[in-house]
Coordinates of N, CA and C in Angstrom, one line a residue:
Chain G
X61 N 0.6 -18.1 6.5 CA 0.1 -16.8 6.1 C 1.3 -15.8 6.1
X62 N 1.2 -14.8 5.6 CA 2.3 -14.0 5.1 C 2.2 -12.6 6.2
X63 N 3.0 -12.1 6.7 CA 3.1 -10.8 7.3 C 4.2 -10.1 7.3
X64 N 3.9 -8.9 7.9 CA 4.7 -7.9 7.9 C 5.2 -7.2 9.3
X65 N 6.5 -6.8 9.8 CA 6.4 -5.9 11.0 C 7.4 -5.3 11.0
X66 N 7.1 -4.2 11.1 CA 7.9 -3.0 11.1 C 8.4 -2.7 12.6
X67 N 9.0 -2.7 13.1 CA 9.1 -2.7 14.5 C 9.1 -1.3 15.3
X68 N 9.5 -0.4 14.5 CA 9.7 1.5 14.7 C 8.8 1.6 14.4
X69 N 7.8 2.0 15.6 CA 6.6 3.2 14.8 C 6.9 4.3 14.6
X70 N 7.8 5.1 15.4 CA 8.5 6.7 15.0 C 9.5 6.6 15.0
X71 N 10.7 7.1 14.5 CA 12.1 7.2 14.2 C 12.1 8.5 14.0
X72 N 13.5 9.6 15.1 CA 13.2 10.6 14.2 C 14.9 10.5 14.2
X73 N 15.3 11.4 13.2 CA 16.9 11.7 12.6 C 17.0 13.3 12.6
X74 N 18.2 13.5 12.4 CA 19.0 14.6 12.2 C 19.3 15.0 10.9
X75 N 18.8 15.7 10.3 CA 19.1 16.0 8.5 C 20.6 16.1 8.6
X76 N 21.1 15.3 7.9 CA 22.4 15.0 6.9 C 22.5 13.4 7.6
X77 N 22.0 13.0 8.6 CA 22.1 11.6 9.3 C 21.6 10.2 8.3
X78 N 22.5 9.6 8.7 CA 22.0 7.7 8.2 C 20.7 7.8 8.6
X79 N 20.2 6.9 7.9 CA 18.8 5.8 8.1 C 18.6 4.5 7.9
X80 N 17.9 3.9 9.2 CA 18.1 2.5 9.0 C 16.3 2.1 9.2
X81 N 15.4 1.7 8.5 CA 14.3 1.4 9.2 C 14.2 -0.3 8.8
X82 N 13.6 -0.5 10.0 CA 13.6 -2.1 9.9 C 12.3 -2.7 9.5
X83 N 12.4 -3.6 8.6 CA 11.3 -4.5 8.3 C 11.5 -6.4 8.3
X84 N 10.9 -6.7 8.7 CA 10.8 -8.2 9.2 C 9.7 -9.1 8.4
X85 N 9.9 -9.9 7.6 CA 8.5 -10.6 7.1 C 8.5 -12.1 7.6
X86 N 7.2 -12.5 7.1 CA 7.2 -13.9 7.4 C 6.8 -14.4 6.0
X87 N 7.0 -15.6 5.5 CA 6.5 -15.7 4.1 C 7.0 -16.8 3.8
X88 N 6.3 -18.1 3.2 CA 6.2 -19.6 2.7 C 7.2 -20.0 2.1
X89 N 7.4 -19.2 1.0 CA 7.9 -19.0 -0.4 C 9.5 -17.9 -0.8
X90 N 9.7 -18.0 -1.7 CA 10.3 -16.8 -2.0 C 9.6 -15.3 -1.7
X91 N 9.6 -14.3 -1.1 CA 8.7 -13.4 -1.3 C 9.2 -12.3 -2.4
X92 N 8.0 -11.2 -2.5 CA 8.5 -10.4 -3.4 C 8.3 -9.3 -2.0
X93 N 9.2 -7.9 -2.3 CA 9.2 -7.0 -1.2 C 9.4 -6.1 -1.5
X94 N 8.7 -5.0 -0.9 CA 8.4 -3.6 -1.4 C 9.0 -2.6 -0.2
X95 N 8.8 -1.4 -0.9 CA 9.2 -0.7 0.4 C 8.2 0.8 -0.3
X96 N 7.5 1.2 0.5 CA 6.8 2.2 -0.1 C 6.8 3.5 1.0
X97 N 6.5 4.7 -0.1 CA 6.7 5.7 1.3 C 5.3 7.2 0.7
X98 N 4.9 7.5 1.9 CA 3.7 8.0 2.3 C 3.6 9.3 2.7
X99 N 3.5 10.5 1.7 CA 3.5 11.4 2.2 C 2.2 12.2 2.9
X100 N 2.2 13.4 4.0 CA 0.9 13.3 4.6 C 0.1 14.0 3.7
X101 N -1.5 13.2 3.6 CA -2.4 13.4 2.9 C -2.1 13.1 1.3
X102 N -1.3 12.3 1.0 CA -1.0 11.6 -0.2 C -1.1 9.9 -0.1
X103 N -0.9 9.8 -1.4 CA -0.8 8.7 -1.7 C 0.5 7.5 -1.8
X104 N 0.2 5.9 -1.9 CA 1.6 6.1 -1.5 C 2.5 5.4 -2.9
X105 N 3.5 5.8 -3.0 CA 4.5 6.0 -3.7 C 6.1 5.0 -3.9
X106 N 5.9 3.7 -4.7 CA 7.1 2.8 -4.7 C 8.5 3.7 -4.4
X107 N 8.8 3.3 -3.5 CA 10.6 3.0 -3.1 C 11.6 2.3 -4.1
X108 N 11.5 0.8 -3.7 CA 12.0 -0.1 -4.3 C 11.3 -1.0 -4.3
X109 N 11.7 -2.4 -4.7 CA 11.1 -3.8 -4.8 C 12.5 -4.8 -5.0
X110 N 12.1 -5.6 -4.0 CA 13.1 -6.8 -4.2 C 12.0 -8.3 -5.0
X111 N 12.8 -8.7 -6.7 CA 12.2 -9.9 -7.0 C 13.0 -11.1 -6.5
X112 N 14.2 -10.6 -7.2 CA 14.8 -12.1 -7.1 C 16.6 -11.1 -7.4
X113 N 17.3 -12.2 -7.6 CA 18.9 -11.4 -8.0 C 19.5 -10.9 -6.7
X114 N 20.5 -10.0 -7.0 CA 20.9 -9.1 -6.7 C 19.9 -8.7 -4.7
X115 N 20.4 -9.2 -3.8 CA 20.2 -8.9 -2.9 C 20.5 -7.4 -2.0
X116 N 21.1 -6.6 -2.7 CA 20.8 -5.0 -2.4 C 20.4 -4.4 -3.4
X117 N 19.0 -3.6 -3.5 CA 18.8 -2.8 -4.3 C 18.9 -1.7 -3.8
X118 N 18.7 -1.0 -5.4 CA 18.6 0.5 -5.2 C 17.2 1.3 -5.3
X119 N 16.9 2.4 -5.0 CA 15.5 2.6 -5.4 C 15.8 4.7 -5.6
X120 N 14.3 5.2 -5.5 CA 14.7 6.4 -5.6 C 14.7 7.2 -4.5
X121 N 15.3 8.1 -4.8 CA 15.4 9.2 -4.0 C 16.6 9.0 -3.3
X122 N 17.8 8.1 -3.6 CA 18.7 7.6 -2.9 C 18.6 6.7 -1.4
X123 N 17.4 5.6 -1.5 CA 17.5 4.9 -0.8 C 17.9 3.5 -1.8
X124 N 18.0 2.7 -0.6 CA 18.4 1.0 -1.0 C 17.9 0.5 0.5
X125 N 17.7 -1.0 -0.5 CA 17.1 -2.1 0.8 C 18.2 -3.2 0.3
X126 N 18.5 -3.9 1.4 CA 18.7 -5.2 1.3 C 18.5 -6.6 2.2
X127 N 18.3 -7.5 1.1 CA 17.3 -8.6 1.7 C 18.2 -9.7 1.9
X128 N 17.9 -9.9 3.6 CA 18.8 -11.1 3.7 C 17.7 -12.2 4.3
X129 N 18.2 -13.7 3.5 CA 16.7 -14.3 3.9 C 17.0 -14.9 4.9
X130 N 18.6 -15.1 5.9 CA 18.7 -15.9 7.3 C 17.8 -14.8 8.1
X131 N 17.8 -13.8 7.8 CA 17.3 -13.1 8.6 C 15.8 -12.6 8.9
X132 N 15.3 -13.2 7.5 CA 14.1 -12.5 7.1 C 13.8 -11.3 7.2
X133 N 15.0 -10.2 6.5 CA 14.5 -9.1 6.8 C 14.8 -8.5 5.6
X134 N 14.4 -7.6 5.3 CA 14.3 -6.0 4.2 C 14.2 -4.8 4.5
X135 N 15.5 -4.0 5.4 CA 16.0 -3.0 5.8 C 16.1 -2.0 4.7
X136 N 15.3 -0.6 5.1 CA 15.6 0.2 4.3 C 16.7 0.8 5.0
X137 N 17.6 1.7 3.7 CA 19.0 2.7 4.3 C 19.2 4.0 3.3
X138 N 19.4 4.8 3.9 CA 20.0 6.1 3.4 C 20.9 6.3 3.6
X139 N 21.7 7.1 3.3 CA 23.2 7.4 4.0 C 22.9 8.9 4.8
X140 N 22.2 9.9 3.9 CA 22.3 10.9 4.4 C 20.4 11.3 3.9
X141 N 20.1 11.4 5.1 CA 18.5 11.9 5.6 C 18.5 13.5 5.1
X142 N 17.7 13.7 4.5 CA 16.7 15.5 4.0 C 15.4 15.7 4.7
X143 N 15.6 17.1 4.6 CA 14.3 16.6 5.5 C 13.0 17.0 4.6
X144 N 12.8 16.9 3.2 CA 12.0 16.0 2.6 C 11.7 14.8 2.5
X145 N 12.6 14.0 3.7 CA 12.2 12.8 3.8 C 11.2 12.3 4.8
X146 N 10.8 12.9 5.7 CA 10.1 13.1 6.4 C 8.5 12.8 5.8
X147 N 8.4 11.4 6.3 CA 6.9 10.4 5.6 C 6.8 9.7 6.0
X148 N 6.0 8.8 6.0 CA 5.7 7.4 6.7 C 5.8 6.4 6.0
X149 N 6.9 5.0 6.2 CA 7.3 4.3 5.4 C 6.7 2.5 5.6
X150 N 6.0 2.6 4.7 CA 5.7 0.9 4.7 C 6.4 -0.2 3.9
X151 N 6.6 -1.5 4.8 CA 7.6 -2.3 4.0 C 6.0 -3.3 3.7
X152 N 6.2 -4.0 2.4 CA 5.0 -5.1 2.2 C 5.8 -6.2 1.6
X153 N 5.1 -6.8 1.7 CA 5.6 -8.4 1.0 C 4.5 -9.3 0.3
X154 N 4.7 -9.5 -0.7 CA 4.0 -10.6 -2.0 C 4.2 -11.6 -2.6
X155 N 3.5 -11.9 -3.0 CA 3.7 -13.4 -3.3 C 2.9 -13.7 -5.2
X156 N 2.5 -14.9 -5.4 CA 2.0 -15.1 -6.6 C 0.6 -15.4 -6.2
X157 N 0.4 -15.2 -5.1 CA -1.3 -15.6 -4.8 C -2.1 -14.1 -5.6
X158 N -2.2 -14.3 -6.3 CA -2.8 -12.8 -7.0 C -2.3 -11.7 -6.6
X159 N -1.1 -11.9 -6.2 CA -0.2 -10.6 -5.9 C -0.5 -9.8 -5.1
X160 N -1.0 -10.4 -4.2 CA -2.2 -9.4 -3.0 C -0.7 -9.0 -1.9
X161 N -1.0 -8.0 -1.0 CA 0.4 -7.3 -1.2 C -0.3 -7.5 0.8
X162 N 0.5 -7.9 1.7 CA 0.7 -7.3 3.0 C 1.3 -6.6 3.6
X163 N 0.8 -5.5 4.3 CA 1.5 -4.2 4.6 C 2.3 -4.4 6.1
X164 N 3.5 -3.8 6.9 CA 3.2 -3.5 7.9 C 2.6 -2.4 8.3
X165 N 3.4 -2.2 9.7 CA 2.2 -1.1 10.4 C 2.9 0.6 9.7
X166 N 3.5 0.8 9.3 CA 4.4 1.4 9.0 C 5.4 2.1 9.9
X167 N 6.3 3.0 9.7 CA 6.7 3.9 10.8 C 7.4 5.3 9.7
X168 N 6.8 6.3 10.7 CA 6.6 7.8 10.8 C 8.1 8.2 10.8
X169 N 8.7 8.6 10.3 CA 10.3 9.6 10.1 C 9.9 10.6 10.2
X170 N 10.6 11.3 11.1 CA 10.7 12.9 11.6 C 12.4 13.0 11.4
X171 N 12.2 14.6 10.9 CA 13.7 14.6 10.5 C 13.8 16.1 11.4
X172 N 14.5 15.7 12.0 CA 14.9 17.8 12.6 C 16.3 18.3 11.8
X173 N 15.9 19.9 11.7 CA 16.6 20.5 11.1 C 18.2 20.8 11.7
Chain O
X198 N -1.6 10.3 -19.5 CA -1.6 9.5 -18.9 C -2.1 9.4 -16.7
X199 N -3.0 9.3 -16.5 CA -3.5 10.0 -15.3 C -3.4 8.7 -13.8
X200 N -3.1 7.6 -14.3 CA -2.9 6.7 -13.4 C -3.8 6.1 -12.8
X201 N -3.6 6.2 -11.8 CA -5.2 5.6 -10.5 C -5.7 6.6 -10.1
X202 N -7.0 7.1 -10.6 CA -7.8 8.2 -9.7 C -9.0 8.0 -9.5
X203 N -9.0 8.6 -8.2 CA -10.0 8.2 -6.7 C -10.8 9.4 -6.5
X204 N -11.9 8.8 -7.1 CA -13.3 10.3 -6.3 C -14.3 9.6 -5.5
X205 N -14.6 10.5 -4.1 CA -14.2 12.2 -4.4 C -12.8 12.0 -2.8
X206 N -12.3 12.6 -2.7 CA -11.2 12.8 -1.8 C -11.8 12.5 -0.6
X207 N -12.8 13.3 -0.3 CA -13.3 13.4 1.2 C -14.7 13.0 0.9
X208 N -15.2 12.4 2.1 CA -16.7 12.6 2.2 C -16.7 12.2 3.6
X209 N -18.2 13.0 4.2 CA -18.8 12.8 5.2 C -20.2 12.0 5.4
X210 N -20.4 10.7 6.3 CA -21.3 10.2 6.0 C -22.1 10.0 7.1
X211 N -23.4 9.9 7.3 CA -24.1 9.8 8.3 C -24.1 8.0 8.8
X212 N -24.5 7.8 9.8 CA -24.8 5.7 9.9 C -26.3 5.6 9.3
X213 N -25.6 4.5 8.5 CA -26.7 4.0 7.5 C -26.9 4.3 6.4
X214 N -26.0 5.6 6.2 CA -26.5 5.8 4.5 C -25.8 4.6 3.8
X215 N -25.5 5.2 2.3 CA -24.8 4.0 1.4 C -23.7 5.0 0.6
X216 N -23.2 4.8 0.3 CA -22.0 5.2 -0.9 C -20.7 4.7 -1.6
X217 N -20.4 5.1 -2.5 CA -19.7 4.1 -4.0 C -18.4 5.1 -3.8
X218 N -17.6 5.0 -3.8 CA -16.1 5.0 -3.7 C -15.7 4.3 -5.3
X219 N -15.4 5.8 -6.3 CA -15.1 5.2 -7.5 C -13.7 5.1 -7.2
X220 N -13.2 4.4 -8.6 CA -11.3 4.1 -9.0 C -11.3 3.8 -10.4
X221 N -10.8 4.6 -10.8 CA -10.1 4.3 -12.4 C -8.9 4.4 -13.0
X222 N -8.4 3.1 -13.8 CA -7.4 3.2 -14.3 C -6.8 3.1 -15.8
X223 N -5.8 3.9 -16.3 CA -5.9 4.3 -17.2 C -4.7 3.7 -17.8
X224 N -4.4 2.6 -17.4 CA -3.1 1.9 -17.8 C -3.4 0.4 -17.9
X225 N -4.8 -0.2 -18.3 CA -4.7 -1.2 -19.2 C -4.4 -2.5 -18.2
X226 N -4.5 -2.3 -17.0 CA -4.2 -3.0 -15.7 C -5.0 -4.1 -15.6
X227 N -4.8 -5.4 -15.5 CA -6.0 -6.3 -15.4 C -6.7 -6.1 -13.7
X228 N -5.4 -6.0 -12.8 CA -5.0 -6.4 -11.8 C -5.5 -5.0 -10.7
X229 N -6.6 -5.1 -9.7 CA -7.3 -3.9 -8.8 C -7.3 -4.5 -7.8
X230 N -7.0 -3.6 -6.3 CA -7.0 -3.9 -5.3 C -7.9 -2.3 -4.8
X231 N -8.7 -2.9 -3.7 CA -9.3 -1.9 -3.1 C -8.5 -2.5 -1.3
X232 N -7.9 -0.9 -0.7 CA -7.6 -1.7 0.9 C -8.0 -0.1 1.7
X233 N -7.8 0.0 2.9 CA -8.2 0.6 3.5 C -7.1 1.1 4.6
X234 N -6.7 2.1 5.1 CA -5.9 2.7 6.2 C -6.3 3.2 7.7
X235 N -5.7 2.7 8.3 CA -6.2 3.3 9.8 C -5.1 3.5 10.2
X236 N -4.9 4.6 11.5 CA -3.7 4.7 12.1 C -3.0 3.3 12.6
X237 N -2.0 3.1 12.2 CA -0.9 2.4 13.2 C -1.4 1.2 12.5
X238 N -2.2 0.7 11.9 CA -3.1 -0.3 11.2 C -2.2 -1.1 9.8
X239 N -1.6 0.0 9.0 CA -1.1 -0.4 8.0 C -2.1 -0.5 7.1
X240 N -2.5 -1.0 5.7 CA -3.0 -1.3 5.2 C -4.0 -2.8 5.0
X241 N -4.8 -2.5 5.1 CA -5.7 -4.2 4.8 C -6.2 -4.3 3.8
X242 N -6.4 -5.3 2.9 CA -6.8 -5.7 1.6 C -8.5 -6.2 1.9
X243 N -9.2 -5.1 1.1 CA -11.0 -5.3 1.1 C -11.2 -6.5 0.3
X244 N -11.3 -6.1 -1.2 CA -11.6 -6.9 -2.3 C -10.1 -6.6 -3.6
X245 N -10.2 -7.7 -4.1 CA -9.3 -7.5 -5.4 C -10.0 -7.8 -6.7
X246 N -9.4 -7.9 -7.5 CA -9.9 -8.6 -9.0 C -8.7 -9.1 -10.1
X247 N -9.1 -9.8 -10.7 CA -7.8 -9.8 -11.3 C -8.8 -9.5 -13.0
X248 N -9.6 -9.1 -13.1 CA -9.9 -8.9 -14.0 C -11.5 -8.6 -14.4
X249 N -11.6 -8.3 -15.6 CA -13.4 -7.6 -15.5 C -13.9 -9.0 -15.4
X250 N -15.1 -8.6 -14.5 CA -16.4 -10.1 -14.3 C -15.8 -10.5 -13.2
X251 N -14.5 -10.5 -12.9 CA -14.0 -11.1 -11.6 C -13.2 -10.6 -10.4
X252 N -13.9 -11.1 -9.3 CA -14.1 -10.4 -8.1 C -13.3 -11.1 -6.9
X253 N -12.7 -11.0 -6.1 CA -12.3 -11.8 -4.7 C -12.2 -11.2 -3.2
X254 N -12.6 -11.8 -2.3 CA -13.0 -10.9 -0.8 C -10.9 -11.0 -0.6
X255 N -10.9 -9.8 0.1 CA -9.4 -9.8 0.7 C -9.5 -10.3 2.5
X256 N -8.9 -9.2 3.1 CA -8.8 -9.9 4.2 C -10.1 -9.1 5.5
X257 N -10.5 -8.1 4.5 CA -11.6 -7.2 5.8 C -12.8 -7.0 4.8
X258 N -13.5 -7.9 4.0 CA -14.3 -7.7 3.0 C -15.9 -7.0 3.9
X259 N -16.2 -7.2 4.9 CA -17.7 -7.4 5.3 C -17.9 -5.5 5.8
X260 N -19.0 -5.9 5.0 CA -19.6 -4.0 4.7 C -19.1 -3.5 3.5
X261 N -18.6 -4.2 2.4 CA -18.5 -3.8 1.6 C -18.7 -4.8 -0.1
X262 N -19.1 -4.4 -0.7 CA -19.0 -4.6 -2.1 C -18.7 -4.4 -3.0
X263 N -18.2 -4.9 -4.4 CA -17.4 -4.3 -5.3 C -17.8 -5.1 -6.9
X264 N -17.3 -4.5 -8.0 CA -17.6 -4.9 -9.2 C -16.6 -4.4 -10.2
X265 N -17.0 -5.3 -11.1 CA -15.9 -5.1 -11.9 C -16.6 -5.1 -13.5
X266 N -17.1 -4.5 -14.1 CA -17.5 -4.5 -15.4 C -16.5 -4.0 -16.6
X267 N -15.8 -3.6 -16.0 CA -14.9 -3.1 -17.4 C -13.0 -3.1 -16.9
X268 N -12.3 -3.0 -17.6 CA -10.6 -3.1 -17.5 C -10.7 -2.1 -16.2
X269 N -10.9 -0.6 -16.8 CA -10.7 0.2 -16.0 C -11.3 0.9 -14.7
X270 N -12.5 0.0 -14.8 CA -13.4 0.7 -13.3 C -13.3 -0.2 -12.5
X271 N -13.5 0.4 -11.2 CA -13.4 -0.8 -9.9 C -13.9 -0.2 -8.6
X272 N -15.4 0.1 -9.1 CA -16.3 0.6 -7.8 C -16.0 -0.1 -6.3
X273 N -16.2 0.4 -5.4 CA -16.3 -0.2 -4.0 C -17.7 0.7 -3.4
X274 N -18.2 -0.2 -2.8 CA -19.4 0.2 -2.5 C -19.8 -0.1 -0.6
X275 N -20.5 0.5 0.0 CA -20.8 0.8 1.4 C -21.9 0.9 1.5
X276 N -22.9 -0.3 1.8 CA -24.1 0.0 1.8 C -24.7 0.5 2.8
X277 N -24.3 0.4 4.3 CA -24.8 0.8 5.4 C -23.7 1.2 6.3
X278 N -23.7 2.3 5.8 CA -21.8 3.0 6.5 C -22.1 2.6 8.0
X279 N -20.9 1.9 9.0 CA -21.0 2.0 10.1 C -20.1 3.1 10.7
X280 N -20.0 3.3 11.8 CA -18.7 4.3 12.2 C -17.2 3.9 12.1
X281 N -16.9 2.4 11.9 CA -15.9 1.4 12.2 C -15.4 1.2 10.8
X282 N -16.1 2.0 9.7 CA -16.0 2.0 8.4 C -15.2 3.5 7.9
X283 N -15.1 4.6 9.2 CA -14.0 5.2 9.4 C -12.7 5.2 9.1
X284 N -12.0 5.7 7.5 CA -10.7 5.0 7.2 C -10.3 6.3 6.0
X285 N -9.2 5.5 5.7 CA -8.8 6.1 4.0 C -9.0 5.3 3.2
X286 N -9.3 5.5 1.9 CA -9.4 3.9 1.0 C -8.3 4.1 -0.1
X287 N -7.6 3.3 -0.2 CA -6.5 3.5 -1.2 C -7.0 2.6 -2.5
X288 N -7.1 2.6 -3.7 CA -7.3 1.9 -4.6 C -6.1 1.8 -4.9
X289 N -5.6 0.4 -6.1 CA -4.8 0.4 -6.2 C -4.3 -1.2 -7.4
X290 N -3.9 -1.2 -8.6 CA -3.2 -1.4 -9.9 C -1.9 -1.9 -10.3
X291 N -2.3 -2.8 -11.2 CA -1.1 -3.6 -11.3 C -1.1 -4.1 -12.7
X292 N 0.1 -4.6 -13.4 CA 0.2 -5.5 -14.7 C -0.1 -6.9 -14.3
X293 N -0.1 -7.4 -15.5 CA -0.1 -9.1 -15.4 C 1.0 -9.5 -14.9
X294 N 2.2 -8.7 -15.5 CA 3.7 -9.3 -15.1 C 5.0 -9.1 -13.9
X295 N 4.0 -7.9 -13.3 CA 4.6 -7.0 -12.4 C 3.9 -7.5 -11.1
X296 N 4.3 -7.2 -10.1 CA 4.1 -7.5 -8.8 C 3.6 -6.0 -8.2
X297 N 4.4 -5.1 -8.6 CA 4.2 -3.3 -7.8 C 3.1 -2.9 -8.5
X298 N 3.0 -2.2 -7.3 CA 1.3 -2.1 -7.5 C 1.4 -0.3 -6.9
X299 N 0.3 0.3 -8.3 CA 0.6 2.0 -8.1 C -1.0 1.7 -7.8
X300 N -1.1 3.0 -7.0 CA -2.2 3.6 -5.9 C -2.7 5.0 -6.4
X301 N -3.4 4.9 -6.1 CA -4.4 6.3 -5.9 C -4.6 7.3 -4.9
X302 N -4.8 8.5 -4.9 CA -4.0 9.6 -3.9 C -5.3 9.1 -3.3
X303 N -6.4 8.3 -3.0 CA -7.2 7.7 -1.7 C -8.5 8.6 -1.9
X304 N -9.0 8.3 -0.8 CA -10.3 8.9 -0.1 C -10.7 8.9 1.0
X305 N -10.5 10.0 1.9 CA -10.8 9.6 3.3 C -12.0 9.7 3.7
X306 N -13.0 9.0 4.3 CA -14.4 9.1 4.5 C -14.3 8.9 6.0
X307 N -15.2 9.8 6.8 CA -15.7 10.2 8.3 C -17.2 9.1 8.3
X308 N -17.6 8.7 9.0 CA -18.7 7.8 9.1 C -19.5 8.6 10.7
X309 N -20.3 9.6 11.0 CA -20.6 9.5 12.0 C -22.1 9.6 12.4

């Protein structure tokens, strides 16, 4: 069975600071991997996605993930945190089983000014 | 072009009533997921479809129902609201060829 864990439930940063949020999966296959982010009382909103290739991507808003599979992980990074970034960020992971998508728990970014 | 949209945003429900949780998509999507949010929970997958006429239980199906009559509709239904049924419901869309899956600004329903 396929999972997800986010291990940070809260992270907070310093606006103009790096970001590192961790994600961990478990998964049979090649996975496919998302990174999505959650604004409050919104809906949520693609980051990136890792299919295949190129093991660092890029996504918007100036983040990137990269997927390393010794490690089984899909780390999101920023270089420099705004504090519009301040959301709650879920990593998921998919497969070809009807593309049904597993979330983790997510984790909450607080950014101080 | 309007994406995935979710009525009604909010509702408050007594135990026992029933209520339909619409979702519509306007992008030709074979591919519908209905999941649900709780704190600290993450997301859980109710029901999917990959298509009209066809239906599949996810991983928290029980108390709810769903249908699929057309490309773009993809009712979820609550026939006997429990309090445990307390959540957000995200709908949520996809291509044939694509994996990423766009969402709907939700619905958060109170059960008390």
């Amino acid at each position: 069975a396929q999972s997800v864990t986010q291990p940070d439930i809260h992270i907070t940063v310093s606006e103009g600071a790096s970001l590192e949020l961790r994600c961990n999966y478990s998964y049979g296959a090649t996975p496919y991997l998302f990174w999505y982010v959650q604004s409050p009382g919104q809906g949520l909103q693609l980051l990136l996605k890792y299919f295949s290739g190129d093991t660092l991507v890029q996504g918007i808003k100036g983040f990137e993930a990269e997927f390393k599979r010794s490690q089984s992980s899909f780390n999101l990074r920023k270089p420099s945190v705004h504090w519009s970034d301040a959301a709650e960020y879920f990593c998921a992971v998919g497969g070809t089983s009807y593309g049904k998508l597993t979330f983790g728990q997510g984790t909450i970014l607080t950014v101080h000014p | 072009n309007a994406g995935v949209t979710q009525t009604p945003k909010f509702r408050i429900l007594k135990i026992g009533q029933s209520m339909t949780l619409q979702c519509t998509q306007d992008m030709n999507h074979n591919y519908m997921y209905w999941y649900r949010q709780d704190p600290g929970m993450g997301l859980k997958l109710i029901y999917y479809s990959v298509g009209a006429g066809i239906t599949d239980k996810g991983e928290v199906p029980n108390g709810y129902n769903v249908s699929r009559s057309t490309t773009e509709d993809f009712p979820l239904r609550l026939e006997l609201a429990a309090p445990s049924q307390t959540s957000v419901y995200f709908c949520a869309s996809r291509t044939d060829r694509s994996y990423e899956q766009y969402f709907g600004p939700g619905t958060r329903l109170t059960v008390t």
